[in-house]
Amino acid sequence: MASLDLALIGNGTIGALVDPVGEITWACFPRFDGDPMFCSLLRPRQGRGPDDIGFFTVELLDCATNEQRYLQNTPVVVTRLTDSAGGAVEITDFAPRFVHHGRIFCPMMLVRRVQRIAGHPRIRVRVRPAQNYGQPLTGTTSGSNHIRYIGNGLVLRLTSDAPITAVLEENPFFVDDAVTLVMGPDETLQDRADDIGQRFLSETMAYWREWVRSLAIPFEWQDAVIRAAITLKLSVTDDTGAIVAAVTTSVPEAADSGRNWDYRYCWLRDAYYTVSALNRLDATRTMERYLGYIINVAASAPDARLQPVYRISGLPDLDERIVTSLPGYRGMGPVRAGNQACRQVQHDVYGSAVLAATHVFFDRRLLWSGNEALFAQLEALGERATEVWSQPDAGLWELRGIARVHTYSCVMCWVACDRLAKIASHLGLAARSTRWRARADNMHRAVCERAWSPSRKSFVATLDGDGLDASLLLLAELGFVRADDPRYAATVAAIERELRRGDFVFRYTEADDFGVPQNAFLACTYWYIDALTGLGRREEARALFENLLACRNRHGLLAEHIDPATHVLWGNFPQTYSMVGIINSAMRLSISWDEAF
């Protein structure tokens, strides 16, 4: 049975998931939102018959045991397979990323190196890409040291020093020393596959370890934070600066729930939280790249009307369709490509965009600082926030059949105006600062009047409503109220009573378009941990944080949802929102380095 006990490899161009025995179960080409040419994650095993496609395996014959780990401070994964006679191989999987001729080299390429460790291991290599979401390839051709896999508009080339006939015919062969398999563009490698593999591995490991060295990590939970940071970095598109919410599509939020969505795109909301988390670690280049992305998106938006989500190219068209050629994760369809959320109205996007840009006006480390020209572009977003803040929308939970005036959306529109007032003041633009401050104050008063429920003694999820959702935990984080405001403490208490299930917090518990939610949204529990920390309940927060860390898979990764009873992970994977939570909570809860010694 498929599970999310997977490792992520990638390089900012592509991402791939590797299962515990070394099968590449998911990889899209030529980029994150491309065709999943390896897609067995959404195509349950059929005994690896001749018609089964969408995977890339290196099988050890008579395999008895398997182990898997990341190499320290890298996204390079090593799978060790041992047969019943003691023969063993290690498969090292990575996507090249390093500085070459003064720029980042991150090609559409996966490298697999198979090294004999002991005995006389015999392996079988099966390379069966698919095209058009799980359909057979157009064809293959081969040469003396390569195989070309011809898809619809894309050709992948496998270059190897393994016997090409053995790979083509999937015949077993002995590994005497090492075998290198380079899957990438339809281009001839300039050196031997083995030389390329060793050099790319060395330089990729050096790149990531140097990147990790530059992070300002907390004293406690260092490995968890480093793995989360690397995972977030792997979700950033090097070419455009866009940040994908996850590398997968259609892993359901709960079993047979129909809550199967495509997350291989850039949500402005999720991207802001990713940028913010990496900024906490002093990894500011992601913010600078993303700022270029969001400025271009905003400049192309008619009347500054932002969508919630865009393609990683910045294009707005994400029309959703159901893919019938893939049965789905554990056979639980539907499989979707595209996301209808692009057509939704979600007013919080204006605050997310302004927040993402605010840092560049105040951080003196950056080579390029915010100026009046950028501020003027952001003001257009503030104008839209002023117009729409009190109008119904789908909200951050992207409800498909309900439109309400969501408190979180209102607060994020306030955030847009509040931060514009602060930026204007910083730039010495007194009149504009006064104007934005007045707008922010008007919104603040209205939200406090209409989103506070005297009967519940808490803020509520919608203006003039009475329900709760977990986004209210962010009111202090966003600066809308102080953490020591009695109204905030009362709201946290209400969420504890109604949305907490064991160690986890649900985003909401009322029925939506797909029924009552069955699993907990992991980010909400991190928000709750951060709220407890702000309220001074640090020991409770630490205990919950440790419990959440124990729910990660063997590689320290999290999906979007979790079953509160079994702790099985569900939803698209790995989810940036969840990995952001690890960083934010660890930074708040850790003792300082000064206290450590």
XYZ file of C-alpha atoms in Angstrom:
597
model
C 0.000 0.000 0.000
C 1.281 3.464 -0.897
C 2.294 5.736 1.945
C 3.895 9.129 2.415
C 7.043 7.626 3.912
C 8.927 9.306 1.086
C 12.046 11.423 0.626
C 12.067 14.597 -1.470
C 14.964 15.359 -3.781
C 15.110 18.400 -6.027
C 17.000 21.473 -7.130
C 14.604 24.370 -7.734
C 13.667 23.163 -11.216
C 12.179 19.751 -10.525
C 11.295 17.704 -7.472
C 11.045 13.933 -7.102
C 9.824 11.576 -4.394
C 11.748 8.397 -3.550
C 10.133 5.529 -1.655
C 11.884 3.377 1.004
C 13.203 0.824 -1.514
C 14.510 3.430 -3.941
C 11.640 3.752 -6.408
C 11.082 7.219 -7.852
C 7.319 7.393 -7.470
C 6.740 11.003 -8.489
C 8.543 13.550 -10.659
C 7.157 16.167 -13.022
C 8.986 17.468 -16.089
C 10.180 19.971 -17.175
C 9.233 21.716 -13.909
C 7.090 21.307 -10.781
C 3.759 21.865 -12.537
C 4.643 19.809 -15.626
C 3.680 16.323 -16.730
C 4.257 13.697 -13.989
C 6.292 11.291 -16.081
C 6.955 9.305 -12.911
C 3.556 8.968 -11.262
C 3.290 5.570 -9.531
C 2.339 7.478 -6.346
C -1.077 7.903 -7.981
C -1.037 4.546 -9.742
C -1.244 1.637 -7.288
C 1.180 -1.213 -7.907
C 0.026 -3.897 -10.318
C 2.816 -6.395 -9.733
C 5.083 -4.478 -12.076
C 3.581 -6.189 -15.101
C 4.498 -5.151 -18.634
C 1.669 -2.608 -18.785
C 2.568 -0.867 -15.514
C 4.251 2.498 -16.115
C 5.237 5.716 -14.396
C 8.161 4.648 -12.205
C 11.958 4.369 -12.060
C 13.326 1.565 -9.895
C 16.664 0.019 -9.083
C 15.720 -3.377 -7.672
C 18.093 -5.617 -5.746
C 17.239 -9.223 -6.485
C 16.350 -11.244 -3.398
C 16.265 -8.047 -1.349
C 15.916 -8.815 2.364
C 16.304 -5.445 4.099
C 16.244 -1.762 3.241
C 17.392 1.410 4.989
C 17.172 5.012 3.882
C 18.512 8.367 5.046
C 19.385 11.858 3.911
C 23.044 12.785 3.892
C 23.483 15.389 6.598
C 22.389 18.925 5.685
C 21.571 18.013 2.078
C 18.592 16.810 0.020
C 20.681 13.844 -1.157
C 19.031 10.570 -0.183
C 20.806 7.226 0.194
C 18.920 3.920 0.073
C 20.772 0.808 1.248
C 19.445 -2.532 0.020
C 20.785 -5.883 1.276
C 20.013 -9.332 -0.127
C 19.649 -12.570 1.809
C 23.260 -13.576 1.042
C 24.697 -10.333 2.428
C 25.175 -8.594 -0.909
C 24.405 -4.888 -0.623
C 24.158 -1.743 -2.713
C 23.596 1.879 -1.914
C 21.517 4.057 -4.256
C 22.349 7.745 -4.006
C 19.650 9.996 -5.461
C 19.844 13.747 -6.023
C 19.128 16.574 -8.428
C 22.220 18.678 -9.233
C 22.383 22.189 -7.811
C 25.560 24.239 -7.456
C 27.262 27.396 -8.642
C 28.753 27.056 -12.126
C 30.333 29.928 -14.071
C 28.943 32.404 -11.551
C 25.322 31.257 -11.700
C 23.196 28.518 -10.185
C 23.265 25.319 -12.222
C 20.010 23.437 -11.580
C 19.056 21.479 -14.700
C 16.014 19.318 -15.315
C 18.010 16.303 -14.169
C 17.955 13.411 -11.713
C 21.122 11.453 -10.919
C 21.126 7.937 -9.452
C 24.417 6.296 -8.420
C 24.358 2.622 -7.461
C 27.416 1.548 -5.445
C 28.268 -1.996 -4.479
C 28.838 -2.169 -0.719
C 29.220 -5.892 -0.034
C 29.010 -9.329 -1.632
C 27.835 -9.924 -5.182
C 24.635 -7.911 -5.573
C 22.516 -8.333 -8.700
C 20.172 -5.553 -9.716
C 17.442 -4.877 -12.236
C 16.833 -1.333 -13.496
C 13.319 -0.532 -14.636
C 12.780 2.867 -16.253
C 9.196 3.333 -17.375
C 8.212 6.976 -17.713
C 4.660 7.873 -18.694
C 3.234 10.889 -20.485
C 0.023 12.907 -20.234
C -0.683 11.834 -16.649
C -0.051 8.117 -16.749
C -0.450 7.223 -20.414
C 2.091 5.227 -22.468
C 5.006 7.024 -24.088
C 5.094 7.767 -27.784
C 8.218 5.611 -28.093
C 11.856 5.037 -27.164
C 15.147 5.066 -29.046
C 18.607 4.109 -27.840
C 22.301 4.535 -28.536
C 25.509 3.019 -27.199
C 25.163 4.624 -23.745
C 21.750 6.255 -23.690
C 18.001 5.711 -24.030
C 15.592 8.408 -25.214
C 12.064 8.347 -23.782
C 9.758 10.247 -26.139
C 6.766 11.926 -24.572
C 4.280 14.472 -25.790
C 6.454 17.494 -26.462
C 9.251 16.349 -24.169
C 12.058 13.825 -24.586
C 13.962 12.537 -21.549
C 17.390 11.019 -22.042
C 18.857 8.423 -19.720
C 22.650 8.289 -19.998
C 24.389 5.467 -18.171
C 27.448 3.275 -17.903
C 25.133 0.345 -17.134
C 24.552 -2.164 -19.949
C 21.992 -0.332 -22.084
C 20.452 -3.580 -23.345
C 19.937 -4.715 -19.749
C 18.119 -1.483 -18.963
C 16.013 -1.629 -22.123
C 15.030 -5.243 -21.573
C 15.006 -5.012 -17.764
C 17.462 -7.885 -17.436
C 19.287 -8.366 -14.114
C 23.045 -7.766 -13.964
C 25.782 -7.859 -11.332
C 27.211 -4.646 -9.917
C 30.986 -4.975 -9.608
C 31.695 -1.406 -8.509
C 29.296 1.417 -9.349
C 26.633 2.282 -11.906
C 25.494 5.834 -12.714
C 22.123 6.725 -14.230
C 21.589 10.327 -15.367
C 18.028 11.223 -16.394
C 17.640 14.652 -17.941
C 17.271 16.717 -21.100
C 17.769 15.158 -24.519
C 21.372 16.334 -24.669
C 24.679 14.497 -24.913
C 26.739 14.507 -21.714
C 30.209 15.946 -22.229
C 31.910 13.466 -19.884
C 31.473 9.869 -18.792
C 28.349 9.205 -16.749
C 30.435 8.084 -13.767
C 32.580 11.237 -13.825
C 29.484 13.431 -14.179
C 27.738 11.635 -11.334
C 30.652 11.912 -8.917
C 31.377 15.549 -9.711
C 27.756 16.653 -9.587
C 27.278 14.825 -6.291
C 30.324 16.436 -4.708
C 29.399 19.926 -5.840
C 25.732 19.529 -4.923
C 26.580 18.391 -1.408
C 29.015 21.294 -1.008
C 26.375 23.772 -2.193
C 23.739 22.623 0.290
C 26.095 22.364 3.237
C 27.339 25.886 2.616
C 23.727 27.091 2.346
C 22.878 25.438 5.660
C 25.948 27.029 7.263
C 24.497 30.455 6.493
C 21.234 29.771 8.378
C 20.558 31.380 11.758
C 19.047 28.321 13.396
C 17.793 27.926 16.978
C 19.807 25.969 19.527
C 17.137 23.303 20.023
C 15.654 21.056 17.309
C 18.416 21.967 14.875
C 18.049 18.915 12.638
C 14.279 19.391 12.359
C 14.685 23.061 11.427
C 17.444 22.372 8.910
C 15.391 19.685 7.194
C 12.370 21.989 7.098
C 14.459 24.821 5.649
C 15.944 22.592 2.932
C 12.455 21.337 2.073
C 11.141 24.883 1.726
C 14.115 25.794 -0.426
C 13.318 22.813 -2.669
C 9.829 24.279 -3.176
C 11.163 27.528 -4.648
C 11.276 27.735 -8.446
C 14.733 28.991 -9.291
C 13.696 30.422 -12.643
C 10.811 32.675 -11.537
C 10.949 32.870 -7.744
C 7.518 31.239 -7.383
C 6.998 28.933 -4.406
C 4.858 25.827 -4.842
C 2.587 24.702 -2.012
C 3.638 21.061 -2.548
C 5.182 19.003 -5.332
C 2.203 16.640 -5.673
C -1.399 16.660 -6.800
C -4.426 14.753 -5.555
C -3.126 13.052 -2.436
C -6.448 13.165 -0.521
C -6.847 15.087 2.720
C -8.581 12.015 4.155
C -9.429 8.540 2.897
C -12.097 8.531 0.173
C -12.956 12.150 0.962
C -12.878 13.578 -2.554
C -10.728 16.382 -1.129
C -8.053 15.837 -3.769
C -6.387 19.005 -5.040
C -3.468 20.036 -7.211
C -0.916 21.965 -5.122
C 1.899 22.336 -7.670
C 1.332 26.091 -7.985
C 2.090 29.318 -6.156
C -0.485 30.459 -3.610
C 0.286 34.029 -2.586
C -0.750 33.223 0.971
C 1.390 30.087 1.347
C 4.328 31.751 -0.374
C 4.295 34.640 2.091
C 4.463 32.264 5.058
C 7.315 30.352 3.406
C 9.244 33.565 2.767
C 8.619 34.700 6.334
C 9.909 31.423 7.804
C 13.089 31.498 5.716
C 13.610 35.149 6.657
C 13.586 34.085 10.311
C 16.564 31.901 9.437
C 18.305 34.733 7.545
C 17.722 33.022 4.179
C 16.642 36.278 2.561
C 17.367 35.539 -1.093
C 14.136 33.575 -1.376
C 12.251 36.727 -0.411
C 14.110 38.804 -2.990
C 13.364 36.298 -5.752
C 9.737 35.953 -4.721
C 9.298 39.716 -4.604
C 10.216 39.867 -8.282
C 7.595 37.204 -8.966
C 4.821 38.967 -7.065
C 5.603 42.360 -8.621
C 5.304 40.874 -12.084
C 2.065 39.108 -11.163
C 0.581 42.310 -9.722
C 1.654 44.366 -12.739
C -0.234 41.980 -15.032
C -3.365 41.811 -12.874
C -6.241 43.881 -14.298
C -7.156 46.673 -11.837
C -4.787 45.065 -9.293
C -7.259 42.193 -8.808
C -5.103 39.351 -7.556
C -5.968 35.680 -7.825
C -5.199 33.454 -4.832
C -2.954 31.201 -6.926
C -0.877 31.369 -10.114
C 1.230 29.114 -12.226
C 4.911 29.161 -11.366
C 5.422 31.164 -14.546
C 3.085 33.834 -13.137
C 0.339 33.094 -15.646
C -3.195 33.096 -14.226
C -4.817 30.219 -16.135
C -5.133 27.123 -13.931
C -8.384 25.638 -15.181
C -9.101 22.466 -13.247
C -9.785 19.127 -14.911
C -10.141 15.547 -13.748
C -7.536 13.106 -15.047
C -9.071 9.700 -15.732
C -5.831 7.956 -16.729
C -4.578 7.813 -13.125
C -6.665 6.027 -10.453
C -5.251 8.068 -7.556
C -3.346 7.608 -4.316
C -4.264 4.153 -2.967
C -6.858 4.141 -5.750
C -8.691 7.066 -4.151
C -9.525 9.472 -6.948
C -10.243 11.794 -8.455
C -6.885 12.998 -9.753
C -7.002 16.682 -10.617
C -4.750 18.852 -12.762
C -5.122 22.588 -12.299
C -6.989 24.243 -9.457
C -10.361 25.952 -9.476
C -9.153 28.211 -6.661
C -7.679 30.455 -9.350
C -11.260 31.545 -10.112
C -12.144 32.202 -6.492
C -12.257 35.537 -4.733
C -10.005 35.485 -1.653
C -9.432 38.953 -0.262
C -6.558 37.997 2.025
C -4.215 37.916 -0.993
C -3.690 41.675 -0.836
C -2.317 41.517 2.672
C -0.166 38.508 1.758
C 1.393 40.379 -1.167
C 2.093 43.547 0.831
C 3.502 41.544 3.753
C 5.882 39.700 1.453
C 7.274 43.017 0.223
C 7.380 44.902 3.536
C 10.648 43.346 4.665
C 12.659 44.866 1.824
C 11.887 48.386 3.046
C 13.416 47.757 6.465
C 16.182 45.132 6.129
C 19.542 46.886 5.715
C 21.328 43.681 4.687
C 19.655 43.559 1.297
C 21.414 44.821 -1.800
C 18.184 46.280 -3.134
C 15.938 48.207 -0.756
C 12.309 49.142 -1.261
C 11.732 52.584 -2.730
C 8.875 54.910 -3.689
C 8.371 53.174 -7.021
C 7.770 49.818 -5.313
C 5.617 51.512 -2.684
C 3.424 52.981 -5.420
C 2.899 49.503 -6.862
C 1.927 48.191 -3.456
C -0.499 51.070 -2.950
C -2.565 49.745 -5.854
C -3.011 46.534 -3.869
C -3.953 48.562 -0.806
C -6.621 50.357 -2.827
C -8.131 47.009 -3.771
C -7.999 45.875 -0.153
C -9.849 49.045 0.858
C -12.569 48.369 -1.701
C -13.194 44.707 -0.917
C -12.353 44.137 2.734
C -15.973 43.868 3.911
C -17.260 41.869 0.934
C -17.904 38.091 0.949
C -15.213 35.749 -0.345
C -14.244 32.076 -0.323
C -11.808 32.631 2.543
C -8.420 31.080 3.113
C -9.978 27.606 3.322
C -11.196 28.034 -0.274
C -14.791 26.994 0.337
C -16.268 26.111 -3.030
C -19.953 26.550 -2.355
C -20.091 29.265 0.300
C -19.177 32.973 0.276
C -18.978 34.870 3.564
C -17.229 37.901 5.006
C -14.364 36.015 6.606
C -12.594 37.599 9.548
C -9.186 36.430 8.366
C -9.708 38.056 4.966
C -10.794 41.318 6.625
C -7.777 41.251 8.923
C -5.420 40.656 5.999
C -6.904 43.655 4.189
C -6.211 45.608 7.378
C -2.661 44.210 7.266
C -2.216 45.636 3.760
C -3.221 49.126 4.898
C -1.367 48.926 8.214
C 1.923 47.921 6.589
C 1.525 50.532 3.854
C 1.171 53.170 6.592
C 4.389 51.932 8.215
C 6.261 51.824 4.912
C 5.114 55.332 4.008
C 6.274 56.618 7.386
C 9.637 54.911 6.902
C 9.999 56.568 3.492
C 9.114 59.974 4.957
C 5.790 60.174 3.111
C 3.778 61.653 5.961
C 0.551 62.425 4.102
C 0.325 58.969 2.583
C 1.147 57.367 5.910
C -1.712 59.297 7.517
C -4.111 58.206 4.779
C -3.242 54.525 5.086
C -3.315 54.672 8.862
C -6.842 56.127 8.793
C -8.021 53.341 6.509
C -6.402 50.669 8.659
C -7.944 52.133 11.824
C -11.414 52.170 10.282
C -11.100 48.522 9.311
C -9.747 47.613 12.731
C -12.674 49.211 14.543
C -15.224 47.537 12.286
C -13.667 44.088 12.607
C -13.416 44.388 16.389
C -17.102 45.345 16.551
C -18.431 42.766 14.112
C -16.072 39.808 14.594
C -16.204 39.801 18.385
C -19.009 37.681 19.817
C -20.055 38.735 23.348
C -22.017 35.502 23.773
C -19.077 33.312 22.800
C -16.554 35.637 24.400
C -14.243 35.202 21.424
C -13.538 36.446 17.954
C -15.455 34.456 15.342
C -14.680 33.275 11.832
C -17.030 35.632 9.956
C -18.314 39.129 10.568
C -21.615 39.002 12.463
C -21.303 35.202 12.629
C -20.849 32.734 15.466
C -18.549 29.983 14.118
C -14.874 29.435 14.768
C -11.929 28.633 12.556
C -8.260 28.216 13.347
C -7.131 31.282 11.397
C -8.197 33.344 14.431
C -5.056 32.014 16.126
C -3.078 34.294 13.780
C -4.562 37.558 15.048
C -1.608 38.178 17.349
C 0.976 36.983 14.830
C -0.373 39.507 12.315
C -0.347 42.316 14.870
C -4.106 42.831 14.819
C -4.249 42.302 18.591
C -1.552 41.862 21.183
C -0.920 38.418 22.599
C -1.734 39.778 26.068
C -5.112 41.141 24.914
C -7.784 39.321 26.990
C -9.879 38.938 23.832
C -7.085 36.944 22.212
C -6.659 34.640 25.213
C -10.416 34.074 25.231
C -10.385 33.239 21.531
C -7.582 30.718 22.003
C -9.592 29.140 24.827
C -12.652 28.879 22.581
C -10.617 27.188 19.861
C -9.229 24.768 22.444
C -12.766 23.805 23.429
C -14.206 23.422 19.951
C -11.466 22.726 17.409
C -8.887 20.732 19.339
C -8.978 16.944 19.004
C -6.321 15.328 21.178
C -2.996 16.915 20.238
C -4.287 18.459 17.016
C -6.335 21.478 15.976
C -8.800 21.330 13.090
C -9.166 24.305 10.755
C -12.927 24.127 11.365
C -15.379 21.376 12.297
C -18.575 22.403 10.558
C -19.634 20.663 7.356
C -18.471 22.172 4.069
C -18.973 21.207 0.411
C -17.474 17.753 1.098
C -18.956 17.052 4.514
C -17.422 17.275 7.967
C -13.565 17.353 7.952
C -12.085 14.064 9.141
C -8.422 14.990 9.585
C -6.522 17.855 11.164
C -4.723 20.497 9.096
C -1.216 20.369 10.539
C -0.438 24.071 10.161
C -3.313 24.897 12.522
C -1.696 22.945 15.338
C 1.514 24.920 14.830
C -0.510 28.144 14.989
C -1.968 26.902 18.256
C 1.509 26.108 19.611
C 2.646 29.628 18.700
C -0.443 31.085 20.371
C 0.296 29.168 23.572
C 3.856 30.459 23.473
C 2.623 34.039 23.116
C 0.295 33.521 26.068
C 3.190 32.324 28.243
C 2.099 28.662 28.253
C 5.494 27.491 27.050
C 5.589 24.048 28.675
C 2.282 23.074 27.058
C 3.545 24.434 23.767
C 6.824 22.509 23.986
C 5.020 19.238 24.726
C 2.705 19.673 21.746
C 5.626 20.627 19.529
C 7.536 17.489 20.480
C 4.433 15.422 19.742
C 4.152 16.983 16.283
C 7.808 16.327 15.521
C 7.191 12.670 16.328
C 4.527 12.623 13.593
C 6.989 13.419 10.799
C 7.982 10.621 8.483
C 11.408 9.006 8.787
C 12.962 11.877 6.825
C 11.488 14.680 8.924
C 8.816 15.622 6.377
C 5.111 16.363 6.810
C 2.074 16.325 4.568
C -0.860 18.719 4.825
C -3.192 16.699 7.081
C -2.964 14.048 9.774
C -5.397 11.506 11.166
C -5.648 12.550 14.838
C -6.231 8.960 15.971
C -3.658 7.006 13.938
C -1.190 9.824 13.099
C -1.169 8.699 9.459
C -0.223 11.555 7.134
C -2.645 12.637 4.408
C -2.781 15.375 1.810
C -0.275 16.747 -0.651
C 3.354 16.237 0.243
C 5.586 17.668 1.469
C 3.406 20.614 2.418
C 5.179 23.968 2.789
C 2.619 25.204 5.340
C 3.486 22.280 7.632
C 7.245 22.687 7.232
C 6.904 26.417 7.933
C 5.268 25.513 11.244
C 8.317 23.523 12.345
C 10.597 26.522 11.794
C 8.343 29.137 13.374
C 7.532 27.126 16.480
C 11.128 25.995 17.022
C 12.383 29.574 16.737
C 9.869 30.731 19.354
C 10.304 27.859 21.787
C 14.026 27.170 21.710
C 16.275 28.454 24.428
C 18.768 30.996 23.104
C 22.354 30.105 22.282
C 23.424 32.304 25.210
C 21.369 30.145 27.575
C 22.686 26.880 26.168
C 26.169 26.852 27.707
